[in-house]
Amino acid sequence: MQVAIDSAWEFQGLTFPNPAVGCSVVDKNGKIVAVGVHEKAGEPHAEVNALQMAYAQLTGDSSILLLSASDKIHDFLITYHHNIFTECTLYVTLEPCAHHGKTPSCAQLIKALGIKKVIIGQKDPNAEATGGMTLLEDSGCRVEMSEGCEARAHDLLKPFISWQNRPYVTYKWAQRLDGTIDGGTISSHLSRIQVHAMRDCSDLIVIGGETVRNDRPTLDARLVDGKVCDVLVYSRQKEFDKSTPLFNVEGRNVYIESSLERIKQYKNILIEGGPAMFEATKEVVDAYLCFVAPKSGGTIRFTNSYNDFKILQSRNSGGDVMMWMEK
Ligand code: AOF
Ligand code: ZN
């Protein structure tokens, strides 16, 4: 379950409106055969990616890896599984879905493959998709909640739980090891790709007036060829130089407002800014994402009024440390 959770965190922020989910397939000797994650809404669920890889591992037949559509992988597995999974256990961070959404039901697939044991990290809070636990139990599968990992599985699921009835707000910043944030590009290319991929799945970006004036940003998702999202310039100042690139991106609404009320009309919000924005938005932020580059050299430091963050997950991002945190 720990492996499934850690793997899913790699796609946290990238799966909206779906949750980040991970799945480990373990054989009868307790060895991990394959791990899969849900990478993007509309693409295969974690269980499907994990079972696809597990099939290739267990049979030595890698032709299944050529398939990318979820329904095609389901059909292949259901046709050719020859009971190779019956003694495997699945560890899934979320209850397998019982419904057919953009992709077919994972619980139905697990049932069809004759898998006898499934450990889950959290129940699905989405009323449309939940029911996988009961469906599997009714078919004779043993389904258990993970002992010891519920809290981490819950942390992973927080954005999705929030989206059931309210927005989820992530505050992102990048700094050097000495805390400085000025003087040009700070984070690695991979970290910047990560941020562009997050913009691609956000519906609103919030920035402060100072960022508009100083950085003249575009705030698009060009590094991942992604879509543009709306922008809220949170500022008391009403007039900005409209030749600033962010105002000239086609298909985008830009609001210049002195309140954060606009956030309530959106679901997945990314705030990008410095220490002033950090303080001004702290009442509405759910999670903090910080990139620390192993460098020094600027003059302005990122200071903030918190002296205690809880790190939910951290990893290397092209040489930077990337940390998901809560207050
Ligand atoms: C799973 N495994 O990896 C994820 C699940 O439209 P769909 O078919 O992609 O279904 C989306 C819903 O399925 C989503 O709202 C959530 O309830 C569940 N997500 N379920 O079994 C996964 N990502
Ligand atoms: Zn599913």
CSV table of C-alpha atoms and ligand atoms in Angstrom, one decimal:
chain,number,residue,atom,x,y,z
A,1,MET,CA,0.0,0.0,0.0
A,2,GLN,CA,2.9,2.3,0.8
A,3,VAL,CA,4.3,1.8,-2.7
A,4,ALA,CA,0.8,2.4,-4.3
A,5,ILE,CA,0.4,5.6,-2.3
A,6,ASP,CA,3.9,6.9,-3.1
A,7,SER,CA,3.4,6.1,-6.8
A,8,ALA,CA,0.0,7.9,-6.9
A,9,TRP,CA,1.6,11.0,-5.4
A,10,GLU,CA,3.6,11.4,-8.5
A,11,PHE,CA,0.4,12.3,-10.3
A,12,GLN,CA,-1.1,14.5,-7.5
A,13,GLY,CA,-2.3,17.7,-9.1
A,14,LEU,CA,-2.6,16.1,-12.5
A,15,THR,CA,-5.7,14.0,-12.5
A,16,PHE,CA,-8.5,16.6,-11.9
A,17,PRO,CA,-11.5,16.0,-11.8
A,18,ASN,CA,-10.4,12.5,-10.8
A,19,PRO,CA,-8.4,11.4,-7.8
A,20,ALA,CA,-4.8,10.4,-7.8
A,21,VAL,CA,-4.9,6.6,-7.3
A,22,GLY,CA,-2.2,3.9,-7.0
A,23,CYS,CA,-2.4,0.1,-7.2
A,24,SER,CA,0.1,-2.6,-6.4
A,25,VAL,CA,-0.4,-6.2,-7.6
A,26,VAL,CA,1.2,-8.7,-5.2
A,27,ASP,CA,1.7,-12.4,-5.9
A,28,LYS,CA,1.0,-15.3,-3.5
A,29,ASN,CA,4.6,-15.0,-2.1
A,30,GLY,CA,4.0,-11.4,-1.2
A,31,LYS,CA,6.2,-10.1,-4.1
A,32,ILE,CA,5.1,-6.9,-5.9
A,33,VAL,CA,4.5,-7.9,-9.5
A,34,ALA,CA,3.4,-4.5,-10.9
A,35,VAL,CA,2.4,-1.1,-9.8
A,36,GLY,CA,0.0,1.2,-11.7
A,37,VAL,CA,-1.3,4.7,-11.2
A,38,HIS,CA,-4.1,6.8,-12.6
A,39,GLU,CA,-2.3,9.5,-14.6
A,40,LYS,CA,-5.0,11.6,-16.2
A,41,ALA,CA,-8.8,11.8,-16.3
A,42,GLY,CA,-10.2,9.8,-19.2
A,43,GLU,CA,-7.2,7.4,-19.2
A,44,PRO,CA,-7.1,4.0,-17.5
A,45,HIS,CA,-7.6,3.7,-13.8
A,46,ALA,CA,-4.8,2.6,-11.5
A,47,GLU,CA,-6.0,-1.0,-11.3
A,48,VAL,CA,-6.1,-1.3,-15.1
A,49,ASN,CA,-2.6,0.0,-15.5
A,50,ALA,CA,-1.3,-2.3,-12.7
A,51,LEU,CA,-3.1,-5.4,-14.1
A,52,GLN,CA,-1.9,-4.6,-17.6
A,53,MET,CA,1.7,-4.6,-16.4
A,54,ALA,CA,1.2,-7.6,-14.2
A,55,TYR,CA,-0.2,-9.6,-17.1
A,56,ALA,CA,2.9,-8.8,-19.1
A,57,GLN,CA,5.2,-9.8,-16.1
A,58,LEU,CA,3.3,-13.0,-15.3
A,59,THR,CA,2.9,-14.3,-18.9
A,60,GLY,CA,6.0,-12.8,-20.6
A,61,ASP,CA,3.6,-11.7,-23.3
A,62,SER,CA,4.1,-8.0,-23.7
A,63,SER,CA,1.6,-7.5,-26.5
A,64,ILE,CA,-0.9,-6.1,-24.0
A,65,LEU,CA,1.4,-3.2,-23.4
A,66,LEU,CA,0.6,-1.9,-26.9
A,67,LEU,CA,-2.9,-1.1,-25.7
A,68,SER,CA,-3.6,2.3,-24.2
A,69,ALA,CA,-7.4,2.6,-24.1
A,70,SER,CA,-9.0,1.4,-20.9
A,71,ASP,CA,-11.8,-0.6,-22.6
A,72,LYS,CA,-9.3,-2.4,-24.8
A,73,ILE,CA,-7.2,-3.4,-21.8
A,74,HIS,CA,-10.3,-4.6,-20.0
A,75,ASP,CA,-11.4,-6.7,-23.0
A,76,PHE,CA,-7.9,-8.2,-23.4
A,77,LEU,CA,-7.6,-9.1,-19.8
A,78,ILE,CA,-11.1,-10.6,-19.5
A,79,THR,CA,-10.4,-12.7,-22.7
A,80,TYR,CA,-6.9,-13.9,-22.0
A,81,HIS,CA,-6.4,-13.9,-18.2
A,82,HIS,CA,-6.6,-17.8,-17.9
A,83,ASN,CA,-6.9,-17.4,-14.1
A,84,ILE,CA,-3.3,-16.2,-13.6
A,85,PHE,CA,-4.5,-13.5,-11.1
A,86,THR,CA,-6.6,-15.7,-8.8
A,87,GLU,CA,-3.9,-15.9,-6.2
A,88,CYS,CA,-2.8,-12.3,-6.5
A,89,THR,CA,-3.8,-9.5,-4.0
A,90,LEU,CA,-4.5,-6.0,-5.1
A,91,TYR,CA,-3.6,-3.0,-2.9
A,92,VAL,CA,-5.5,0.0,-4.1
A,93,THR,CA,-5.4,3.4,-2.5
A,94,LEU,CA,-9.1,3.9,-3.4
A,95,GLU,CA,-12.1,1.6,-3.5
A,96,PRO,CA,-12.3,0.2,-7.1
A,97,CYS,CA,-15.1,1.9,-9.0
A,98,ALA,CA,-18.4,0.1,-9.6
A,99,HIS,CA,-19.6,2.4,-12.3
A,100,HIS,CA,-18.9,2.8,-16.0
A,101,GLY,CA,-17.7,6.5,-16.4
A,102,LYS,CA,-15.3,7.6,-19.0
A,103,THR,CA,-13.8,4.1,-18.5
A,104,PRO,CA,-15.3,0.7,-17.6
A,105,SER,CA,-15.7,-0.5,-14.0
A,106,CYS,CA,-12.6,-1.7,-12.1
A,107,ALA,CA,-14.6,-3.7,-9.6
A,108,GLN,CA,-16.2,-5.6,-12.5
A,109,LEU,CA,-12.8,-6.3,-14.0
A,110,ILE,CA,-11.4,-7.5,-10.7
A,111,LYS,CA,-14.4,-9.8,-10.3
A,112,ALA,CA,-14.1,-11.1,-13.9
A,113,LEU,CA,-10.4,-12.0,-13.3
A,114,GLY,CA,-11.3,-14.0,-10.1
A,115,ILE,CA,-9.0,-12.0,-7.8
A,116,LYS,CA,-9.7,-13.2,-4.3
A,117,LYS,CA,-8.3,-10.4,-2.1
A,118,VAL,CA,-8.3,-6.6,-2.4
A,119,ILE,CA,-7.0,-4.2,0.2
A,120,ILE,CA,-8.2,-0.6,-0.1
A,121,GLY,CA,-7.0,2.6,1.4
A,122,GLN,CA,-10.2,4.7,1.3
A,123,LYS,CA,-13.8,4.3,0.3
A,124,ASP,CA,-14.7,6.3,-2.9
A,125,PRO,CA,-16.5,9.5,-1.7
A,126,ASN,CA,-18.1,9.8,-5.2
A,127,ALA,CA,-21.7,8.5,-4.9
A,128,GLU,CA,-21.7,7.6,-8.6
A,129,ALA,CA,-18.6,5.4,-8.5
A,130,THR,CA,-18.7,3.8,-5.0
A,131,GLY,CA,-20.1,0.3,-4.4
A,132,GLY,CA,-17.0,-1.6,-5.6
A,133,MET,CA,-16.4,-3.0,-2.1
A,134,THR,CA,-19.9,-4.5,-1.9
A,135,LEU,CA,-19.8,-5.7,-5.5
A,136,LEU,CA,-16.6,-7.6,-4.8
A,137,GLU,CA,-17.6,-9.0,-1.5
A,138,ASP,CA,-20.9,-10.2,-3.0
A,139,SER,CA,-18.8,-12.1,-5.6
A,140,GLY,CA,-16.8,-13.9,-2.9
A,141,CYS,CA,-13.7,-11.6,-2.9
A,142,ARG,CA,-12.2,-10.7,0.5
A,143,VAL,CA,-12.1,-6.9,0.8
A,144,GLU,CA,-10.3,-5.2,3.7
A,145,MET,CA,-9.4,-1.7,4.6
A,146,SER,CA,-5.7,-1.1,4.9
A,147,GLU,CA,-4.5,-1.2,8.4
A,148,GLY,CA,-2.0,1.5,9.1
A,149,CYS,CA,-2.2,3.3,5.8
A,150,GLU,CA,-5.7,4.9,6.0
A,151,ALA,CA,-4.3,8.3,7.1
A,152,ARG,CA,-1.8,8.5,4.2
A,153,ALA,CA,-4.5,7.3,1.7
A,154,HIS,CA,-6.7,10.0,3.1
A,155,ASP,CA,-4.1,12.7,2.6
A,156,LEU,CA,-3.7,11.5,-1.0
A,157,LEU,CA,-7.4,11.7,-1.6
A,158,LYS,CA,-8.0,15.2,0.0
A,159,PRO,CA,-8.3,17.2,-3.3
A,160,PHE,CA,-10.9,14.7,-4.6
A,161,ILE,CA,-12.9,14.7,-1.3
A,162,SER,CA,-12.9,18.5,-1.5
A,163,TRP,CA,-14.2,18.5,-5.1
A,164,GLN,CA,-17.3,16.6,-4.1
A,165,ASN,CA,-18.7,19.9,-2.8
A,166,ARG,CA,-16.1,22.7,-2.8
A,167,PRO,CA,-12.9,24.0,-4.5
A,168,TYR,CA,-9.4,22.8,-3.7
A,169,VAL,CA,-6.7,25.4,-3.6
A,170,THR,CA,-3.0,24.8,-4.0
A,171,TYR,CA,-0.4,27.5,-3.4
A,172,LYS,CA,2.8,26.9,-5.3
A,173,TRP,CA,6.1,28.6,-5.0
A,174,ALA,CA,9.7,28.0,-5.9
A,175,GLN,CA,12.8,29.1,-3.9
A,176,ARG,CA,16.5,28.5,-3.7
A,177,LEU,CA,18.2,26.8,-0.8
A,178,ASP,CA,18.9,30.2,0.7
A,179,GLY,CA,15.2,31.0,0.5
A,180,THR,CA,15.6,33.5,-2.3
A,181,ILE,CA,13.0,33.9,-5.0
A,182,ASP,CA,14.2,36.7,-7.3
A,183,GLY,CA,16.8,36.9,-10.1
A,184,GLY,CA,15.4,34.7,-12.9
A,185,THR,CA,14.6,31.0,-13.3
A,186,ILE,CA,14.9,29.0,-10.0
A,187,SER,CA,13.5,25.5,-10.5
A,188,SER,CA,14.6,22.7,-12.9
A,189,HIS,CA,13.1,22.1,-16.3
A,190,LEU,CA,11.2,19.0,-14.9
A,191,SER,CA,9.8,21.1,-12.0
A,192,ARG,CA,8.6,23.7,-14.6
A,193,ILE,CA,7.0,20.9,-16.7
A,194,GLN,CA,5.2,19.7,-13.5
A,195,VAL,CA,3.8,23.2,-12.9
A,196,HIS,CA,2.7,23.6,-16.5
A,197,ALA,CA,1.0,20.1,-16.3
A,198,MET,CA,-0.8,21.4,-13.1
A,199,ARG,CA,-1.9,24.5,-14.9
A,200,ASP,CA,-3.3,22.3,-17.7
A,201,CYS,CA,-5.6,20.6,-15.1
A,202,SER,CA,-6.5,23.7,-13.1
A,203,ASP,CA,-9.5,25.8,-14.0
A,204,LEU,CA,-8.2,29.0,-12.3
A,205,ILE,CA,-4.8,30.5,-11.7
A,206,VAL,CA,-4.5,33.2,-9.1
A,207,ILE,CA,-1.6,35.7,-9.0
A,208,GLY,CA,-0.9,39.0,-7.4
A,209,GLY,CA,-0.5,42.4,-9.0
A,210,GLU,CA,3.3,42.4,-8.3
A,211,THR,CA,3.8,39.3,-10.3
A,212,VAL,CA,2.0,40.9,-13.2
A,213,ARG,CA,4.1,44.0,-13.1
A,214,ASN,CA,7.5,42.4,-12.4
A,215,ASP,CA,7.4,39.1,-14.3
A,216,ARG,CA,5.0,39.9,-17.1
A,217,PRO,CA,3.9,36.2,-17.2
A,218,THR,CA,1.9,34.3,-19.8
A,219,LEU,CA,0.6,31.7,-17.3
A,220,ASP,CA,-0.1,29.1,-20.0
A,221,ALA,CA,0.8,25.4,-20.2
A,222,ARG,CA,3.1,25.5,-23.2
A,223,LEU,CA,5.7,23.1,-21.9
A,224,VAL,CA,3.0,20.3,-21.9
A,225,ASP,CA,1.0,21.6,-24.9
A,226,GLY,CA,-1.8,22.0,-22.5
A,227,LYS,CA,-5.0,24.1,-22.3
A,228,VAL,CA,-5.2,27.6,-21.0
A,229,CYS,CA,-7.2,28.4,-17.9
A,230,ASP,CA,-8.8,31.5,-16.5
A,231,VAL,CA,-6.7,34.0,-14.4
A,232,LEU,CA,-7.6,36.0,-11.3
A,233,VAL,CA,-5.3,38.9,-10.7
A,234,TYR,CA,-5.8,39.5,-6.9
A,235,SER,CA,-5.0,43.2,-6.5
A,236,ARG,CA,-6.4,46.5,-5.3
A,237,GLN,CA,-5.0,48.1,-8.4
A,238,LYS,CA,-7.5,48.1,-11.3
A,239,GLU,CA,-5.4,49.0,-14.3
A,240,PHE,CA,-2.6,46.9,-15.6
A,241,ASP,CA,-0.5,47.1,-18.8
A,242,LYS,CA,-2.7,45.0,-21.1
A,243,SER,CA,0.3,44.1,-23.3
A,244,THR,CA,1.4,41.8,-20.6
A,245,PRO,CA,1.2,38.3,-22.2
A,246,LEU,CA,-1.3,36.8,-19.8
A,247,PHE,CA,-4.0,39.3,-21.0
A,248,ASN,CA,-3.5,38.1,-24.6
A,249,VAL,CA,-4.1,34.4,-24.4
A,250,GLU,CA,-7.0,33.3,-26.5
A,251,GLY,CA,-10.0,31.6,-24.8
A,252,ARG,CA,-9.2,32.8,-21.3
A,253,ASN,CA,-11.2,35.0,-18.9
A,254,VAL,CA,-9.0,37.4,-16.8
A,255,TYR,CA,-10.5,39.0,-13.7
A,256,ILE,CA,-8.8,41.8,-11.8
A,257,GLU,CA,-10.4,41.8,-8.4
A,258,SER,CA,-9.6,42.8,-4.8
A,259,SER,CA,-11.4,39.8,-3.3
A,260,LEU,CA,-11.0,36.1,-3.5
A,261,GLU,CA,-14.7,35.4,-3.9
A,262,ARG,CA,-14.2,34.4,-7.5
A,263,ILE,CA,-12.5,31.1,-6.3
A,264,LYS,CA,-15.9,29.8,-5.3
A,265,GLN,CA,-17.0,29.5,-8.9
A,266,TYR,CA,-14.1,27.2,-9.7
A,267,LYS,CA,-13.0,23.8,-8.6
A,268,ASN,CA,-9.2,23.3,-9.0
A,269,ILE,CA,-7.3,26.5,-8.2
A,270,LEU,CA,-3.6,27.1,-8.4
A,271,ILE,CA,-2.1,30.2,-6.7
A,272,GLU,CA,1.4,31.2,-7.8
A,273,GLY,CA,3.2,34.0,-6.0
A,274,GLY,CA,5.6,35.3,-3.4
A,275,PRO,CA,5.5,36.0,0.3
A,276,ALA,CA,2.8,38.8,0.0
A,277,MET,CA,0.4,36.5,-1.8
A,278,PHE,CA,1.2,33.7,0.6
A,279,GLU,CA,0.0,35.9,3.5
A,280,ALA,CA,-3.0,37.3,1.6
A,281,THR,CA,-4.4,34.0,0.6
A,282,LYS,CA,-3.6,31.8,3.6
A,283,GLU,CA,-7.3,31.6,4.7
A,284,VAL,CA,-8.3,29.9,1.4
A,285,VAL,CA,-5.3,27.5,0.8
A,286,ASP,CA,-5.7,23.8,1.2
A,287,ALA,CA,-2.2,22.6,0.2
A,288,TYR,CA,1.2,24.1,-0.3
A,289,LEU,CA,3.6,22.9,-3.1
A,290,CYS,CA,7.1,24.1,-2.7
A,291,PHE,CA,10.1,23.5,-5.1
A,292,VAL,CA,13.5,24.0,-3.5
A,293,ALA,CA,16.4,24.3,-5.9
A,294,PRO,CA,19.9,23.5,-4.6
A,295,LYS,CA,21.2,26.9,-5.4
A,296,SER,CA,21.7,30.3,-3.9
A,297,GLY,CA,22.0,33.8,-5.4
A,298,GLY,CA,19.0,36.0,-5.2
A,299,THR,CA,18.4,38.9,-2.8
A,300,ILE,CA,14.7,38.6,-1.8
A,301,ARG,CA,13.8,35.8,0.6
A,302,PHE,CA,10.5,33.8,0.8
A,303,THR,CA,9.5,34.5,4.4
A,304,ASN,CA,6.1,33.5,5.9
A,305,SER,CA,4.2,33.6,9.1
A,306,TYR,CA,4.0,29.8,9.6
A,307,ASN,CA,6.7,28.1,11.5
A,308,ASP,CA,5.3,24.6,11.1
A,309,PHE,CA,4.3,22.7,8.0
A,310,LYS,CA,3.3,19.1,7.7
A,311,ILE,CA,5.0,17.4,4.7
A,312,LEU,CA,2.5,15.1,3.0
A,313,GLN,CA,5.0,13.9,0.3
A,314,SER,CA,8.3,14.9,-1.0
A,315,ARG,CA,10.5,13.8,-3.9
A,316,ASN,CA,13.3,14.7,-6.2
A,317,SER,CA,12.1,16.8,-9.2
A,318,GLY,CA,15.0,17.1,-11.7
A,319,GLY,CA,17.4,18.0,-8.9
A,320,ASP,CA,15.0,20.1,-6.9
A,321,VAL,CA,13.1,18.9,-3.8
A,322,MET,CA,9.4,19.1,-4.4
A,323,MET,CA,7.3,19.1,-1.2
A,324,TRP,CA,3.5,18.8,-0.8
A,325,MET,CA,2.6,20.4,2.5
A,326,GLU,CA,-0.2,21.4,4.8
A,327,LYS,CA,-0.3,24.0,7.5
B,1,AOF,C1,-10.8,3.6,-9.5
B,1,AOF,N1,-9.5,3.7,-9.9
B,1,AOF,O1,-7.7,4.9,-10.5
B,1,AOF,C2,-9.7,6.1,-10.1
B,1,AOF,C3,-11.0,6.0,-9.7
B,1,AOF,O2,-14.8,8.6,-15.6
B,1,AOF,P1,-13.9,7.5,-15.1
B,1,AOF,O3,-14.3,6.2,-15.6
B,1,AOF,O4,-12.5,7.9,-15.2
B,1,AOF,O5,-14.3,7.4,-13.5
B,1,AOF,C4,-13.9,8.5,-12.6
B,1,AOF,C5,-14.4,8.2,-11.2
B,1,AOF,O6,-13.8,6.9,-10.8
B,1,AOF,C6,-13.8,9.2,-10.2
B,1,AOF,O7,-14.8,10.2,-10.1
B,1,AOF,C7,-13.7,8.4,-9.0
B,1,AOF,O8,-14.9,8.2,-8.3
B,1,AOF,C8,-13.2,7.1,-9.5
B,1,AOF,N2,-11.7,7.1,-9.6
B,1,AOF,N3,-11.5,4.8,-9.4
B,1,AOF,O9,-11.3,2.5,-9.4
B,1,AOF,C9,-8.9,4.9,-10.2
B,1,AOF,N4,-9.1,7.2,-10.5
B,2,ZN,ZN,-11.9,2.3,-11.6
